[in-house]
Coordinates of C-alpha atoms in Angstrom, one line a residue:
X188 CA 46.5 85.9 -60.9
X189 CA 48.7 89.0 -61.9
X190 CA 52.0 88.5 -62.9
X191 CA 51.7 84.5 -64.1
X192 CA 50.1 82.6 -66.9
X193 CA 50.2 78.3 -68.1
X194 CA 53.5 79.6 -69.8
X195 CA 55.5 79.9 -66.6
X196 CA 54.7 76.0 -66.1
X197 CA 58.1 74.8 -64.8
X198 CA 59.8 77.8 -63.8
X199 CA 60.3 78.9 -60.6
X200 CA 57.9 81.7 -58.8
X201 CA 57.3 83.2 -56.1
X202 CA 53.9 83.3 -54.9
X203 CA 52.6 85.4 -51.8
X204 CA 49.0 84.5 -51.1
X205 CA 46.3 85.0 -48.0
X206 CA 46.3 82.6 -45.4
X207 CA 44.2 83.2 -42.0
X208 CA 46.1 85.7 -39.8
X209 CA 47.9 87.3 -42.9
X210 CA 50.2 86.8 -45.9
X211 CA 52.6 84.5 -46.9
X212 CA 55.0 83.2 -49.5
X213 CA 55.8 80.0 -51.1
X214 CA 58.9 79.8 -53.6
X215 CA 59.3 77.1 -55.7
X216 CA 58.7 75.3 -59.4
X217 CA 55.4 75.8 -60.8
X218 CA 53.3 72.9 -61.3
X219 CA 50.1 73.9 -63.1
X220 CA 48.3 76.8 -63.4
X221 CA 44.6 77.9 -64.4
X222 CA 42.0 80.3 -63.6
X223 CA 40.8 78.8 -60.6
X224 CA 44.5 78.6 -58.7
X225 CA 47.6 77.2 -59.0
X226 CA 50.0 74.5 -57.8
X227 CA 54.1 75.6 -56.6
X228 CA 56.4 72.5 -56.0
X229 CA 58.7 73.6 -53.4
X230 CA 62.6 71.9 -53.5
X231 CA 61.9 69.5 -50.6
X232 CA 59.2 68.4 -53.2
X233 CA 55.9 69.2 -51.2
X234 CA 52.9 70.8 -53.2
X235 CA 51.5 74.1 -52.5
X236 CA 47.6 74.7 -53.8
X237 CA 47.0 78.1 -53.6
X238 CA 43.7 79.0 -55.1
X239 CA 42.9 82.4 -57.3
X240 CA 41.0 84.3 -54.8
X241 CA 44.3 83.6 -52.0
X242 CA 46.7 85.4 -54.4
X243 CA 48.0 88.6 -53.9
X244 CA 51.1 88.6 -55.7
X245 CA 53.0 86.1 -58.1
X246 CA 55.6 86.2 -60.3
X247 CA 58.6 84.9 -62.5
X248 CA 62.3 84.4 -60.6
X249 CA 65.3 83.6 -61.8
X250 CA 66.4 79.6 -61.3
X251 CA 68.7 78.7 -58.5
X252 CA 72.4 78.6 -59.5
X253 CA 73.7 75.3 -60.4
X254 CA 75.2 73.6 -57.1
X255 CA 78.0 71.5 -57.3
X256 CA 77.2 67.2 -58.0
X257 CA 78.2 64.1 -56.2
X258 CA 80.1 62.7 -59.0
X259 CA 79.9 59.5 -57.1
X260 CA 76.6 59.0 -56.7
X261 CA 75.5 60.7 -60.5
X262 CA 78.3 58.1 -61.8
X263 CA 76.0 55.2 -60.5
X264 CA 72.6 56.7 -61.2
X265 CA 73.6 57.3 -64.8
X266 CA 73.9 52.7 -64.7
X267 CA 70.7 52.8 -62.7
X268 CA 68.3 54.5 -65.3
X269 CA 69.5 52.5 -68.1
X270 CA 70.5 48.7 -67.1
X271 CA 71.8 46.4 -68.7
X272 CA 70.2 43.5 -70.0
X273 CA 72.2 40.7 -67.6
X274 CA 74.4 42.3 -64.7
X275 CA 76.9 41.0 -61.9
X276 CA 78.7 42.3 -59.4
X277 CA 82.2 42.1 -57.9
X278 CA 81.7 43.3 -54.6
X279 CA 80.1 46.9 -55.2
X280 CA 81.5 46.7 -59.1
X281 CA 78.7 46.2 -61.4
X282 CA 79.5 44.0 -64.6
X283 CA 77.0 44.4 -67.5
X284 CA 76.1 43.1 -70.7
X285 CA 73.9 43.4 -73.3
X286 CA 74.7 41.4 -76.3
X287 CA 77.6 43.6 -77.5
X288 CA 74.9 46.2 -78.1
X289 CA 76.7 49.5 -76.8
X290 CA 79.3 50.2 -74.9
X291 CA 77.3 51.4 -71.6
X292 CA 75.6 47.9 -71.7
X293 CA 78.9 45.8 -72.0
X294 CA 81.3 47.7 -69.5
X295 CA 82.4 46.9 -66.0
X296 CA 81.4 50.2 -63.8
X297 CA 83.8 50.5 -61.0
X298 CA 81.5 52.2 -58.6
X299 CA 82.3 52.0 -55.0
X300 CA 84.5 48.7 -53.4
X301 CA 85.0 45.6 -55.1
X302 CA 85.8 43.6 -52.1
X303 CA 88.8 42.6 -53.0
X304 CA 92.3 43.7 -54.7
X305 CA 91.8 45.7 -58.4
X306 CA 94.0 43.2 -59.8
X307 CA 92.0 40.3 -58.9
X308 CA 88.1 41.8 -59.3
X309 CA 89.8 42.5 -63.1
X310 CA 90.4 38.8 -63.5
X311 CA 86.7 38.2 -62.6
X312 CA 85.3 40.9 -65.4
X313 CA 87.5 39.4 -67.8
X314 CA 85.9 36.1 -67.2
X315 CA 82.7 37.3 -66.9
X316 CA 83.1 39.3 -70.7
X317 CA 84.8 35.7 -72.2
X318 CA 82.0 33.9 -71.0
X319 CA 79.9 35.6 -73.2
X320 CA 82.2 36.1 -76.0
X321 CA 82.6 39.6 -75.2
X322 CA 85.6 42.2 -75.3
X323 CA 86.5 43.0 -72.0
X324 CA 85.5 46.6 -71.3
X325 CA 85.5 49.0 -68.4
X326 CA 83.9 52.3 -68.0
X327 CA 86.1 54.7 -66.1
X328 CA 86.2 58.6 -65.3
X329 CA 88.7 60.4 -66.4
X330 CA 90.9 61.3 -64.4
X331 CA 89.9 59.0 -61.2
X332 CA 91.8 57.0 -58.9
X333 CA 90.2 53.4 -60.9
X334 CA 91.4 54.8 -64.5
X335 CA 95.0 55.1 -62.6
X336 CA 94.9 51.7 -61.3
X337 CA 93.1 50.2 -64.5
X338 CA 96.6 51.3 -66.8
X339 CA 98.9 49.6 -64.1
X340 CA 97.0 46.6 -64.8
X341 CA 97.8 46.6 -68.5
X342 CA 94.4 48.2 -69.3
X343 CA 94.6 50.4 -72.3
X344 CA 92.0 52.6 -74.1
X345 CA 89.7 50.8 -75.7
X346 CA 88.8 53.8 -78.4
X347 CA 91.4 56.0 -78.8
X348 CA 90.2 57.9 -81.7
X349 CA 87.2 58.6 -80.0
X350 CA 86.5 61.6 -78.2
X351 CA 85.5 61.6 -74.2
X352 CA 81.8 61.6 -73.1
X353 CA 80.7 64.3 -71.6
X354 CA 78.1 63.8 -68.2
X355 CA 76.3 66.9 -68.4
X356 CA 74.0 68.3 -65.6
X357 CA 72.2 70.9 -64.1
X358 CA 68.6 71.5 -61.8
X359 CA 65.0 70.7 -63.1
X360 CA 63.8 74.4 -63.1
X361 CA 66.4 75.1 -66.2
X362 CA 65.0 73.1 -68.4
X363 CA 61.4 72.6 -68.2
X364 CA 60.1 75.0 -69.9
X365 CA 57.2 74.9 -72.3
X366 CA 58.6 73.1 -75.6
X367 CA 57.7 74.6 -78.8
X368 CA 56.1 71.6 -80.1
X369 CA 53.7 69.0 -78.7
X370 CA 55.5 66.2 -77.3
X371 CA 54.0 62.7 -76.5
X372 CA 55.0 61.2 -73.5
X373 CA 54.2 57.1 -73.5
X374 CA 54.8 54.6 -71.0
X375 CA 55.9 52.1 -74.1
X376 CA 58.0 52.6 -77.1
X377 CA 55.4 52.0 -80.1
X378 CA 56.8 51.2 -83.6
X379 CA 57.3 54.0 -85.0
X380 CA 59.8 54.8 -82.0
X381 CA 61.7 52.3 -82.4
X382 CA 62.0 53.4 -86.4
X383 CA 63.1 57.0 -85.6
X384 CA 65.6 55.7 -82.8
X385 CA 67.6 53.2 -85.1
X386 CA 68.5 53.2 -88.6
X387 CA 67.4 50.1 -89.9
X388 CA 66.7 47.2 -87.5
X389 CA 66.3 47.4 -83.8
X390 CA 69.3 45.6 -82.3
X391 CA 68.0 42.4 -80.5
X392 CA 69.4 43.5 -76.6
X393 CA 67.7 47.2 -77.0
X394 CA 64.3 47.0 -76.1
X395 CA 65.6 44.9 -72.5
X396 CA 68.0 47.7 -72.6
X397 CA 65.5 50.9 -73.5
X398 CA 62.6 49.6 -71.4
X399 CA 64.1 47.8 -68.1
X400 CA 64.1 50.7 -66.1
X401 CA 61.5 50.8 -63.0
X402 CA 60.3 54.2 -64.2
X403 CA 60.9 55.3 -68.0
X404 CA 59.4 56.9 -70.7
X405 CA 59.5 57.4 -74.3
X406 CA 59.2 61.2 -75.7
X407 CA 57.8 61.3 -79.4
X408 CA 57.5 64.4 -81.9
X409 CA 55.2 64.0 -84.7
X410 CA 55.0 66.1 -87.6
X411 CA 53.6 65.8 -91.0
X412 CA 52.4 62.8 -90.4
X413 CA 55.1 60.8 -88.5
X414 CA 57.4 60.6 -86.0
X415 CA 60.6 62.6 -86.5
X416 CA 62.5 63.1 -83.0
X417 CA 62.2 60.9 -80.5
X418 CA 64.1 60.5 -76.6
X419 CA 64.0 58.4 -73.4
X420 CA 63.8 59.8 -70.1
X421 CA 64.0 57.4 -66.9
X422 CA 63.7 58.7 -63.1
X423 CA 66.5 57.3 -60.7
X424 CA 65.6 59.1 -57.0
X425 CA 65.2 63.1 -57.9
X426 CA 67.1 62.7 -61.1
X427 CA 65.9 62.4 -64.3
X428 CA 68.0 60.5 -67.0
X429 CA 67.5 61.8 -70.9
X430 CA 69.1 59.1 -73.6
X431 CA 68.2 57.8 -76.6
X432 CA 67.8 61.6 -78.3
X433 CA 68.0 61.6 -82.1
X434 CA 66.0 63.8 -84.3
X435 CA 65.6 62.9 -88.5
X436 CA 68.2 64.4 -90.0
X437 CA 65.9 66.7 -92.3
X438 CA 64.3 68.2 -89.4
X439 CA 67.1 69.4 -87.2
X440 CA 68.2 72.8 -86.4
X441 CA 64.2 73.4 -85.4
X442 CA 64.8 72.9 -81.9
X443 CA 63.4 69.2 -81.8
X444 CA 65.8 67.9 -79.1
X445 CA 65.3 71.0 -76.9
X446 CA 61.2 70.7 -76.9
X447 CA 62.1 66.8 -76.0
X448 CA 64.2 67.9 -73.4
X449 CA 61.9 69.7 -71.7
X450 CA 58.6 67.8 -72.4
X451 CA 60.8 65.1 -70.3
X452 CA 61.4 67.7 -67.9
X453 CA 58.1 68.7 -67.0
X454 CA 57.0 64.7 -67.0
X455 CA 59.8 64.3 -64.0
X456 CA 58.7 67.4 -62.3
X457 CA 55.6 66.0 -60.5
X458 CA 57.4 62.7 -60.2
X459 CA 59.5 64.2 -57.7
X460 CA 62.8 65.4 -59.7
X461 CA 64.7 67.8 -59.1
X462 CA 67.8 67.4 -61.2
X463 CA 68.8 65.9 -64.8
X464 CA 71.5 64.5 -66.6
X465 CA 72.8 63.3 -70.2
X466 CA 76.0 62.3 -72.1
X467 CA 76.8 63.9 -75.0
X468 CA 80.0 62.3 -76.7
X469 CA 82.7 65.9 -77.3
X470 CA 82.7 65.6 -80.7
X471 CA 79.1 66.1 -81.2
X472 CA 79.2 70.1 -81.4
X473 CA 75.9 70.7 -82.4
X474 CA 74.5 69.2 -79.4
X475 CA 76.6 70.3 -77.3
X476 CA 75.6 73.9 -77.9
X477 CA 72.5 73.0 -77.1
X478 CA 72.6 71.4 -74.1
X479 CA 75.2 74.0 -72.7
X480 CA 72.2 76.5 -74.3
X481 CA 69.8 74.6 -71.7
X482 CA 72.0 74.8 -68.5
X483 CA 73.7 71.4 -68.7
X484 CA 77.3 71.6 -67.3
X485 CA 79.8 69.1 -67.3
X486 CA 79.8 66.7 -63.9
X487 CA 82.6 64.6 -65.6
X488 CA 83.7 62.4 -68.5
X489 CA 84.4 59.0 -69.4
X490 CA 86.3 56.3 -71.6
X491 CA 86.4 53.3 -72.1
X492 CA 89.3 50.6 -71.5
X493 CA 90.4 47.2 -72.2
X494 CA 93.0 44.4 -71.7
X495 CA 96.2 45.0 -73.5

């Protein structure tokens, strides 16, 4: 099959191939490839089996440009591929909370209407937090109309010598390329996930946390013996979530986290995704540069704030 070969796997092509009457062609991701034929996923998802024989041209195009997000709907879809071990809701405002295990999984998300005035839905996430003996916390986007309301309700910023989290994006076909390294995909965090991911003991709320999605996975990296990068990747719709990324700190700079990136990637691909996202907090340089490397660009950012 001229122009391609298993290492375009997850980059777009264009493929013009016999059919009766004539010739046509089929753009799109591909899927697999081998000497018998090969697979294209188009955008709308659909597969296109084109066998070796039916191929008269194929080759290697340039990804599609990154289109603009709906910051609304990526703001709830980022919640929806990592829950919370126990959540509520007032009205469309999701309360979560995970044992005081992170702040994602112990913040109110104002997403959509909360069915009532700000000032009163704030009352009911503050009782909901003191229930549980927890800080009352709220997720917001900077910049939004809720983080406007939130300060004229005597909410303050909860970390103020932290940095913003970056929400980073950008379309499938950027990133899945083939990784450098083998990369394990499991359905279950083993053991020796769980010991790369934390230092020391796995908090008690993280495995309902890590493994209540509907559809996750756990990325693995071995080498010399044991497992030294590991990442989470969980499918919400067309978009695929990447979290729990952390490589042992005598192995980085090898390009680890990029190969776990995109053996994620290519696990999503046939799984019907189209587009991927992460959150990278600003003051982590070295990973930003290498997610801005892979295509990611910002959607928006976040902070977190409290009662005064």
């Amino acid at each position: 099959m001229s122009g391609l070969n298993v290492r375009d796997i997850g980059h777009r092509v264009v493929v013009r191939h016999r059919i009766p009457g004539g010739l046509t062609d089929v753009i799109g991701v591909l899927q697999s490839w081998d000497p018998s034929g090969l697979v294209v996923r188009h955008a709308d998802s659909s597969l296109h089996q084109v066998g070796s024989a039916d191929v008269a041209a194929a080759k290697r195009i340039p990804e599609m440009p990154l289109r603009p997000v709906d910051v609304e709907q990526l703001f709830l879809t980022t919640a929806l591929g990592r829950p919370a071990a126990e959540t509520a809701y007032v009205g469309q405002w999701l309360l979560r909370a995970s044992s005081g295990w992170t702040g994602r999984g112990n913040s109110l998300l104002p997403a959509g209407n909360p069915g009532m005035p700000v000032a009163d839905a704030l009352k009911h996430a503050e009782a909901f937090y003191d229930e549980r003996g927890l800080p009352p916390l709220a997720l917001v986007r900077v910049g939004s109309p809720e983080a406007a309301e939130f300060l004229t309700q005597e909410w303050i910023d909860a970390r103020p010598d932290q940095s913003d989290t970056f929400v980073l994006h950008t379309t499938l076909d950027h990133v899945n390329a083939s990784p450098q390294y083998d990369v394990l995909i499991a359905e279950h965090p083993s053991n020796a996930w769980y010991a790369a991911a934390f230092d020391g003991p796995v908090p008690e709320a993280a495995p309902a946390v890590m493994e209540g999605a509907p559809k996750a996975v756990f990325a693995s990296i071995t080498l010399d013996g044991r497992t030294v990068a590991v990442g989470r990747g969980s499918m919400t719709g067309h978009w695929l979530g990447v979290d729990a990324v952390r490589v042992d700190p005598s192995y980085r700079r090898r390009g680890l986290g990029t190969a776990l990136v995109q053996g994620l990637a290519r696990w999503s691909g046939p799984l019907g995704g189209r587009r991927t996202y992460l959150e990278v907090v600003e003051e982590n340089t070295a990973a930003m540069v290498t997610y801005r490397r892979l295509g990611y660009a910002e959607a928006y950012r976040y902070r977190y704030l409290t009662k005064r």
